[in-house]
Coordinates of C-alpha atoms in Angstrom, one line a residue:
M1 CA 0.0 0.0 0.0
A2 CA 1.8 3.3 -0.8
G3 CA 2.1 5.7 1.7
P4 CA 1.0 9.8 1.7
P5 CA 3.0 11.4 -1.3
L6 CA 6.1 13.3 -0.4
L7 CA 5.9 16.9 0.8
D8 CA 7.3 19.0 -2.1
V9 CA 8.5 22.1 -0.1
T10 CA 10.0 23.9 -2.7
G11 CA 6.6 24.2 -4.9
A12 CA 4.3 24.5 -1.7
L13 CA 6.5 27.8 -0.9
T14 CA 7.2 29.1 -4.5
G15 CA 5.1 32.2 -5.2
K16 CA 3.8 32.3 -1.5
R17 CA 3.6 35.3 0.9
V18 CA 3.9 34.5 4.4
L19 CA 3.0 36.8 7.8
F20 CA 5.5 35.8 10.2
A21 CA 5.4 37.4 14.1
G22 CA 7.6 36.6 16.9
V23 CA 11.1 37.2 14.7
T24 CA 12.9 38.2 17.8
G25 CA 12.6 35.5 19.8
F26 CA 15.2 32.7 20.0
V27 CA 12.9 29.9 17.6
G28 CA 11.4 32.9 15.2
K29 CA 14.9 34.3 14.4
V30 CA 16.4 30.9 13.3
T31 CA 12.6 29.7 11.7
L32 CA 12.6 33.1 9.7
S33 CA 16.6 32.9 8.8
L34 CA 16.4 29.2 7.8
L35 CA 12.9 30.0 5.6
L36 CA 14.8 32.9 4.0
H37 CA 18.5 31.3 3.3
R38 CA 16.6 27.5 1.6
Y39 CA 13.2 29.1 -0.1
G40 CA 13.8 32.8 0.1
R41 CA 14.1 33.0 -4.0
E42 CA 10.6 30.9 -4.4
L43 CA 8.9 33.2 -1.9
E44 CA 7.0 36.0 -3.1
K45 CA 7.1 38.2 0.2
V46 CA 7.5 37.7 4.0
Y47 CA 5.9 40.2 6.0
V48 CA 7.8 40.4 9.3
L49 CA 5.6 41.5 12.1
A50 CA 7.7 43.3 14.9
R51 CA 7.7 45.7 17.5
K52 CA 9.6 49.1 17.4
G53 CA 10.6 48.6 20.9
S54 CA 13.7 51.1 21.5
S55 CA 14.4 51.8 18.1
A56 CA 13.1 54.4 16.0
S57 CA 10.5 52.3 14.1
A58 CA 9.9 48.6 13.6
E59 CA 11.8 48.5 10.2
R60 CA 14.6 49.8 11.9
R61 CA 14.7 47.4 14.6
F62 CA 14.5 44.4 12.2
F63 CA 17.0 45.6 10.1
D64 CA 19.8 46.9 12.9
K65 CA 19.1 43.9 15.4
V66 CA 17.4 41.1 13.8
A67 CA 18.9 40.8 10.4
T68 CA 22.1 41.6 11.9
S69 CA 22.0 38.9 14.3
Q70 CA 24.3 35.5 14.1
P71 CA 21.1 33.6 13.0
F72 CA 21.2 35.8 9.6
Q73 CA 25.2 35.0 9.1
P74 CA 24.7 32.1 6.7
I75 CA 22.5 34.5 4.5
R76 CA 25.6 36.9 4.7
D77 CA 28.0 34.1 4.3
A78 CA 26.2 33.4 0.8
L79 CA 25.1 36.6 -0.4
G80 CA 28.0 38.8 1.4
E81 CA 27.0 42.0 3.7
E82 CA 25.5 44.3 1.1
G83 CA 23.9 41.5 -1.0
A84 CA 22.0 40.1 2.2
L85 CA 20.7 43.7 3.0
E86 CA 19.7 43.9 -0.4
F87 CA 18.1 40.5 -0.7
L88 CA 16.1 41.2 2.7
R89 CA 15.1 44.5 1.8
E90 CA 13.6 42.7 -1.4
K91 CA 11.9 40.0 0.1
C92 CA 10.8 41.3 3.5
V93 CA 8.2 44.1 4.3
V94 CA 8.5 45.2 8.2
L95 CA 4.9 45.9 10.0
E96 CA 5.0 47.5 12.9
G97 CA 2.4 45.6 15.3
D98 CA 2.5 43.4 18.0
I99 CA -0.2 40.2 18.7
V100 CA -1.1 41.6 22.1
D101 CA -3.2 44.3 20.3
P102 CA -6.0 43.6 18.1
A103 CA -5.6 42.4 14.7
M104 CA -1.7 42.6 15.5
R105 CA -2.2 46.4 15.8
L106 CA -2.5 46.4 11.8
S107 CA -4.4 49.2 10.4
R108 CA -7.5 49.0 8.2
E109 CA -5.7 49.9 5.5
Q110 CA -3.2 47.1 5.9
Q111 CA -5.7 44.6 6.6
D112 CA -7.4 45.4 3.4
A113 CA -4.3 45.3 1.0
L114 CA -3.4 42.0 2.8
R115 CA -6.6 40.1 2.7
G116 CA -6.7 37.4 0.2
Q117 CA -3.0 38.0 -0.9
L118 CA -1.7 36.0 2.5
D119 CA -1.4 32.3 1.9
V120 CA -0.2 31.7 5.6
I121 CA 0.3 33.1 8.9
V122 CA 3.3 32.0 11.0
N123 CA 3.2 32.7 14.9
C124 CA 6.4 32.1 16.9
A125 CA 5.8 35.0 19.2
G126 CA 5.2 33.9 23.2
L127 CA 6.4 34.5 26.6
V128 CA 8.5 32.0 27.7
S129 CA 9.5 32.5 31.3
F130 CA 7.9 29.7 33.3
N131 CA 6.7 31.9 36.1
P132 CA 5.6 35.6 34.8
S133 CA 2.7 37.5 36.0
L134 CA -0.7 35.7 35.1
E135 CA -2.1 39.2 33.6
L136 CA 1.2 39.4 31.2
S137 CA 1.2 35.8 30.3
L138 CA -2.0 35.8 29.4
K139 CA -2.0 39.0 27.6
V140 CA 0.7 37.2 25.2
N141 CA 0.2 33.7 25.2
T142 CA -3.8 33.5 25.8
Y143 CA -5.1 36.9 24.2
G144 CA -2.6 37.3 21.4
V145 CA -3.4 34.1 20.3
K146 CA -7.2 35.4 20.4
N147 CA -6.0 38.2 18.2
T148 CA -4.0 36.1 15.7
V149 CA -7.0 33.9 15.5
A150 CA -9.1 36.7 14.6
L151 CA -6.8 37.9 11.9
C152 CA -6.4 34.7 10.5
L153 CA -10.2 34.9 9.9
E154 CA -10.5 38.5 8.9
L155 CA -7.5 37.6 6.2
D156 CA -8.8 34.3 5.0
A157 CA -5.4 32.5 6.1
P158 CA -4.3 29.6 7.9
L159 CA -2.7 29.5 11.0
V160 CA 0.9 28.0 12.0
H161 CA 1.4 28.2 15.9
M162 CA 4.3 27.6 18.1
S163 CA 3.2 26.3 21.2
T164 CA 5.1 23.3 23.7
A165 CA 4.6 19.6 24.4
Y166 CA 4.3 20.8 28.1
V167 CA 0.9 21.6 27.3
A168 CA 0.3 17.8 28.7
G169 CA 0.9 19.0 32.0
N170 CA 2.2 17.2 34.9
R171 CA 1.2 13.6 33.7
D172 CA 3.5 10.3 33.0
G173 CA 3.7 7.9 29.4
L174 CA 2.7 8.7 25.8
V175 CA 0.9 11.7 24.8
F176 CA -0.7 11.4 21.5
E177 CA -1.1 14.3 18.8
D178 CA -4.8 13.4 18.2
Q179 CA -5.7 13.8 22.1
E180 CA -9.0 16.5 22.3
I181 CA -7.6 19.8 23.0
V182 CA -11.0 21.7 24.1
G183 CA -11.5 21.2 27.6
Y184 CA -8.2 19.1 28.5
F185 CA -6.2 19.9 31.7
P186 CA -3.8 17.6 33.2
K187 CA -5.7 16.4 36.4
R188 CA -9.2 15.7 34.4
G189 CA -9.0 12.5 36.1
E190 CA -8.6 13.7 39.3
L191 CA -11.3 17.0 39.1
D192 CA -14.8 17.2 37.6
G193 CA -14.3 18.3 33.8
R194 CA -17.6 20.2 34.4
D195 CA -15.7 23.0 36.6
F196 CA -13.2 23.7 33.4
S197 CA -13.3 25.5 30.2
H198 CA -10.9 28.0 28.5
E199 CA -13.6 30.6 28.3
Q200 CA -14.3 30.5 32.2
E201 CA -10.4 30.5 33.1
L202 CA -10.1 33.6 31.2
Q203 CA -13.1 35.4 32.8
D204 CA -12.1 33.9 36.3
A205 CA -8.0 35.0 35.9
E206 CA -9.5 38.5 34.8
R207 CA -11.6 38.8 38.3
L208 CA -8.4 37.4 40.3
A209 CA -6.2 40.0 38.7
S210 CA -8.8 42.8 39.4
R211 CA -9.1 41.9 43.1
L212 CA -5.5 41.4 43.6
R213 CA -5.3 45.3 41.9
E214 CA -8.5 46.3 44.1
Q215 CA -6.5 45.0 47.2
A216 CA -3.1 46.7 46.4
E217 CA -5.0 50.2 47.2
D218 CA -6.1 48.7 50.8
R219 CA -5.4 51.3 53.2
A220 CA -3.6 48.5 55.6
L221 CA -1.3 47.4 53.0
S222 CA -0.6 51.1 52.0
S223 CA 1.0 51.5 55.4
I224 CA 3.0 48.5 54.9
F225 CA 4.1 49.8 51.7
R226 CA 5.1 52.9 53.4
K227 CA 6.9 51.7 56.1
R228 CA 9.1 49.6 53.4
A229 CA 9.6 52.4 51.4
L230 CA 10.6 54.7 53.9
E231 CA 13.2 51.9 55.3
R232 CA 14.6 51.7 51.7
L233 CA 15.2 55.3 51.3
E234 CA 16.9 55.4 54.7
R235 CA 19.3 52.7 53.8
E236 CA 19.5 54.2 50.4
G237 CA 20.4 58.0 52.3
R238 CA 17.7 59.4 50.3
D239 CA 15.4 62.4 51.2
L240 CA 12.7 61.4 53.6
D241 CA 10.6 64.6 53.4
D242 CA 10.3 65.0 50.0
D243 CA 7.2 64.1 48.9
K244 CA 7.6 63.1 45.7
T245 CA 10.1 60.9 46.4
V246 CA 8.5 59.2 49.0
R247 CA 5.6 58.8 47.1
L248 CA 7.3 57.2 44.2
A249 CA 9.1 54.8 46.5
V250 CA 5.6 53.7 48.0
G251 CA 4.7 53.1 44.3
R252 CA 7.2 51.0 43.8
E253 CA 6.2 48.9 46.6
R254 CA 3.1 48.4 45.8
K255 CA 3.9 47.4 42.3
L256 CA 6.5 44.6 43.6
W257 CA 3.7 43.5 45.8
L258 CA 1.2 43.6 42.9
T259 CA 3.7 41.9 40.7
T260 CA 4.6 39.1 43.3
E261 CA 1.0 38.5 44.1
L262 CA 0.2 37.9 40.5
V263 CA 3.1 35.8 39.8
K264 CA 1.9 33.4 42.8
A265 CA -1.7 33.5 41.4
G266 CA -0.5 32.2 38.1
M267 CA 1.5 29.4 39.6
E268 CA -1.4 28.3 41.8
R269 CA -4.0 28.5 39.3
A270 CA -1.9 26.7 36.7
Q271 CA -1.1 23.7 39.4
H272 CA -4.3 23.7 40.6
W273 CA -5.4 22.4 37.1
G274 CA -2.3 20.1 36.8
W275 CA 0.3 22.1 34.7
P276 CA 3.5 22.9 36.5
N277 CA 3.8 26.5 35.9
T278 CA 1.8 29.6 34.4
Y279 CA 3.6 29.4 30.9
T280 CA 2.1 26.0 29.8
Y281 CA -0.8 27.1 31.6
T282 CA -1.5 29.9 29.0
K283 CA -0.2 28.1 26.5
A284 CA -2.8 25.7 26.7
L285 CA -5.4 28.0 27.2
G286 CA -3.9 29.5 23.5
E287 CA -4.3 26.2 21.9
Q288 CA -7.7 25.8 23.2
V289 CA -8.6 29.1 21.9
I290 CA -7.6 27.8 18.5
A291 CA -8.7 24.4 18.5
S292 CA -12.4 26.0 19.2
T293 CA -12.9 28.4 16.4
P294 CA -14.8 27.2 13.4
N295 CA -13.6 27.3 9.9
L296 CA -10.2 28.2 11.3
R297 CA -7.1 26.4 9.4
Y298 CA -4.5 25.8 11.9
A299 CA -1.5 23.6 12.5
I300 CA -0.2 23.6 16.3
V301 CA 3.7 22.8 16.6
R302 CA 4.8 21.7 20.2
P303 CA 8.4 21.2 20.3
T304 CA 9.9 19.9 23.7
I305 CA 12.8 21.9 25.3
V306 CA 14.5 23.7 22.7
E307 CA 18.3 24.0 23.2
S308 CA 21.3 25.1 21.2
A309 CA 21.3 24.3 17.4
L310 CA 22.4 21.2 16.1
R311 CA 23.8 22.7 12.3
Y312 CA 22.2 25.8 11.9
P313 CA 23.2 28.8 11.7
F314 CA 25.9 27.0 13.3
P315 CA 26.7 24.0 15.7
G316 CA 26.0 25.1 19.3
W317 CA 24.6 28.6 18.6
N318 CA 22.4 29.7 21.5
E319 CA 21.0 33.1 22.7
G320 CA 20.3 34.5 26.2
F321 CA 20.7 32.5 29.5
T322 CA 17.3 30.2 28.7
T323 CA 16.4 27.0 29.0
S324 CA 18.7 24.1 30.9
A325 CA 21.6 26.7 30.4
P326 CA 21.1 28.1 34.5
L327 CA 21.2 24.9 35.7
C328 CA 24.4 23.6 33.4
F329 CA 25.9 27.0 34.6
A330 CA 25.1 26.2 38.5
G331 CA 26.9 22.9 38.1
I332 CA 29.6 23.9 36.2
K333 CA 30.1 26.9 39.3
G334 CA 30.1 24.3 41.9
H335 CA 26.5 23.2 42.4
R336 CA 26.8 19.6 43.4
L337 CA 23.2 17.7 43.9
F338 CA 20.2 18.2 41.6
P339 CA 17.6 16.3 41.7
A340 CA 17.2 14.2 38.3
G341 CA 16.3 10.1 37.7
Q342 CA 16.1 7.9 34.9
N343 CA 13.2 9.7 33.5
I344 CA 13.4 11.4 30.3
L345 CA 14.7 14.9 29.8
D346 CA 13.0 15.9 25.8
L347 CA 15.8 17.9 24.0
I348 CA 15.2 19.4 20.7
P349 CA 17.7 21.6 18.6
V350 CA 16.2 24.9 17.6
D351 CA 17.2 24.7 13.9
L352 CA 15.6 21.1 13.8
V353 CA 12.1 22.7 15.4
A354 CA 12.9 25.8 12.8
G355 CA 13.0 23.2 9.7
A356 CA 10.1 21.1 10.8
T357 CA 8.2 24.2 11.2
I358 CA 8.9 25.6 7.7
A359 CA 7.7 21.9 6.4
I360 CA 4.7 21.9 8.7
T361 CA 3.8 25.3 6.8
A362 CA 4.3 24.3 3.5
Q363 CA 1.8 21.4 4.5
Q364 CA -0.5 23.8 5.6
I365 CA -0.5 25.8 2.7
T366 CA -1.5 23.0 0.1
T367 CA -4.2 21.2 2.5
A368 CA -7.0 22.5 4.8
E369 CA -6.1 21.0 7.9
R370 CA -6.3 21.3 11.7
R371 CA -3.5 19.1 12.9
V372 CA -1.1 18.9 15.5
Y373 CA 2.5 18.4 15.4
Q374 CA 4.7 17.2 18.1
M375 CA 8.6 17.5 18.3
G376 CA 10.9 15.5 20.3
S377 CA 13.8 13.5 20.2
S378 CA 13.1 10.6 23.2
D379 CA 11.3 8.4 20.7
S380 CA 15.0 7.9 18.3
N381 CA 17.6 9.1 21.2
P382 CA 16.1 9.2 24.8
F383 CA 18.2 11.1 26.9
A384 CA 18.1 10.8 30.5
A385 CA 17.8 13.6 33.1
S386 CA 20.5 11.8 35.1
R387 CA 22.8 12.1 32.1
S388 CA 22.5 15.7 31.6
V389 CA 24.0 16.1 35.0
E390 CA 27.0 13.9 34.3
L391 CA 27.8 15.6 31.0
T392 CA 27.9 18.9 32.9
G393 CA 30.7 17.2 35.2
L394 CA 32.8 16.0 32.4
Y395 CA 32.8 19.3 30.9
R396 CA 33.6 20.9 34.6
R397 CA 36.2 18.4 35.2
R398 CA 37.8 19.2 31.2
Y399 CA 37.1 23.0 32.0
Y400 CA 39.4 23.0 35.3
R401 CA 42.2 20.4 34.3
N402 CA 42.7 22.5 31.1
K403 CA 42.9 26.1 32.9
K404 CA 46.0 27.5 32.6
T405 CA 45.3 30.6 35.1
G406 CA 44.9 30.7 38.7
N407 CA 46.4 28.0 41.4
R408 CA 47.2 24.6 40.0
F409 CA 46.3 22.7 42.9
W410 CA 43.1 24.4 43.3
N411 CA 42.1 23.7 39.9
E412 CA 43.0 20.4 40.3
L413 CA 40.6 20.2 43.4
M414 CA 38.1 21.6 41.3
A415 CA 38.1 19.1 38.5
R416 CA 37.3 16.3 40.9
I417 CA 34.2 18.1 42.5
E418 CA 31.5 17.2 40.2
P419 CA 27.8 17.3 40.4
Q420 CA 25.7 14.8 41.4
S421 CA 22.4 13.2 40.5
V422 CA 20.0 12.7 43.8
S423 CA 16.4 12.1 44.4
G424 CA 14.1 14.8 44.9
R425 CA 14.3 13.9 48.8
E426 CA 18.0 14.0 48.9
F427 CA 18.0 17.4 47.4
E428 CA 15.8 18.8 49.9
L429 CA 17.6 17.5 52.8
R430 CA 21.3 17.8 51.5
S431 CA 21.5 20.7 49.4
A432 CA 20.5 24.6 48.7
P433 CA 16.6 23.8 50.3
F434 CA 18.7 22.8 53.3
F435 CA 21.4 25.5 53.3
A436 CA 18.4 28.5 53.0
R437 CA 16.6 26.8 55.9
A438 CA 19.7 26.4 58.2
S439 CA 21.1 30.0 57.1
H440 CA 17.6 31.4 58.1
T441 CA 17.9 30.0 61.4
V442 CA 21.3 30.9 62.7
K443 CA 20.3 34.2 61.6
E444 CA 17.2 34.3 63.9
A445 CA 19.4 32.7 66.6
I446 CA 22.0 35.5 66.4
Q447 CA 19.0 38.2 66.3
E448 CA 17.7 36.6 69.2
H449 CA 20.6 36.0 71.7
R450 CA 23.3 38.7 70.7
P451 CA 24.0 40.9 73.4
T452 CA 21.6 44.1 73.5
W453 CA 24.1 46.7 75.0
G454 CA 27.9 46.8 75.4
A455 CA 30.1 44.1 73.9
P456 CA 30.9 46.3 70.5
R457 CA 33.3 43.7 69.1
L458 CA 31.2 40.7 69.2
N459 CA 28.3 42.7 67.9
A460 CA 30.3 43.9 65.0
L461 CA 31.5 40.4 64.5
L462 CA 28.0 39.0 64.7
D463 CA 26.8 41.7 61.8
R464 CA 29.1 40.4 59.4
A465 CA 28.1 36.9 60.3
L466 CA 24.5 37.9 59.3
E467 CA 25.7 39.4 56.5
K468 CA 27.2 36.8 55.1
L469 CA 24.7 34.6 56.5
G470 CA 22.1 36.4 54.4
E471 CA 24.1 36.0 51.4
V472 CA 24.1 32.3 52.0
E473 CA 20.5 32.4 52.3
N474 CA 19.6 34.3 49.3
Q475 CA 21.8 32.4 46.9
A476 CA 20.4 28.9 48.4
R477 CA 16.6 30.3 47.9
S478 CA 17.4 31.6 44.4
L479 CA 18.8 28.4 43.6
S480 CA 15.8 26.6 45.2
S481 CA 13.6 28.3 43.4
L482 CA 15.6 27.8 40.0
I483 CA 15.5 24.1 40.3
E484 CA 11.6 24.2 41.6
L485 CA 11.0 25.5 38.6
F486 CA 12.5 22.7 36.5
M487 CA 11.5 19.9 38.8
P488 CA 8.7 18.4 36.5
F489 CA 11.4 17.9 33.7
L490 CA 14.2 16.5 35.9
W491 CA 12.3 14.6 38.3
A492 CA 8.6 14.8 38.3
N493 CA 7.3 13.3 35.5
S494 CA 8.3 10.9 32.7
Y495 CA 6.6 11.6 29.4

């Protein structure tokens, strides 16, 4: 029996017009560059949606900051600096816009010009922080998708949307691409599904955010904000009698409190329904917006953990301090114990995601499908979470053994101290959480039992000890919080 015909990507993209959102992001840059590098000659136009940010215009931002970035180096290598710039200006039309605004902020005239002229909209835009403010994450990952969907319907164009495989939430085992999207939440076997819908979630989240904003104006809380503001100003040596300075400082404390509460609200809401964090929760709601829209042709792209490039723009390319980089950095700098077991840590290089997204875009142009595509490496190349810790340790050993600067004996010692995989329980008892608790307990003991008068030398020593203990506590809590965010992927779940 013959299989489906091979997809002719070149033929599908020849003469086509693409609207591309999210070009300033990690995945978006590589995808757009690869699209232009491989199929730019065949494409008619790529309409690039971008915010102007701190630049004079969106066009200046794209050509000054995006087109000159490393992912576009293969185009420069092929055409030269001037040739690449001329090629990009010929193929790319930069539109100032943002998915968080209705119609992506395109004017009525721009929409009229694009109607019936676009072959597909590719949306790589999104907020990828695990624990942002609930309001901000919904604004980008859910309401931004709503705006994108509305524009697709208005312009009669199919949608290719970048999501994440971890919309599956906290669960083990196989997750299939044809699983029902609308109404899904990971705790569906534990909680009654009649209480969940994406429309109700959006309404509830709006009410929750409004309550927190109203609470931030509470007079009792305001007095606490004022007290904290005055203490901060005093530490900074600022004028406590300047009304404007005090007012701004109080406003800062109020904003800090509100942001913290909105971050906490997002995590609590997500975890109630079974998602590990606000990011996966709001991405899942965005998917449900897409899947619940009738007459929308769509493809949802679900990569696992997107990491450094395999080949394009060059092996090892990465940008920013994201995904597993903070954990690797902690291991290299000396943190020893990581909660990691034999569960699979599914990683996929960014250029493989980009290439697959281009193929999916070609498929979406040639068909009228409503489909989900999952991208991962664990089927063909399973990678245990504990192995990632071992490889970090091997790199650390090689780094210190080859280090030519510093004390030779110290470097040799550092080369022998490698990170180790432990259980989640051992991590709590022997690593950063333990040091955070211990330093806090010692601080409280010192403050409770230190001399209240006299003994100036002893008090000076205790002050220095409190300062150092505070540093240890802050570092330990920061590392604990970081690892807690990654626990679903390192220890808790086995997809």
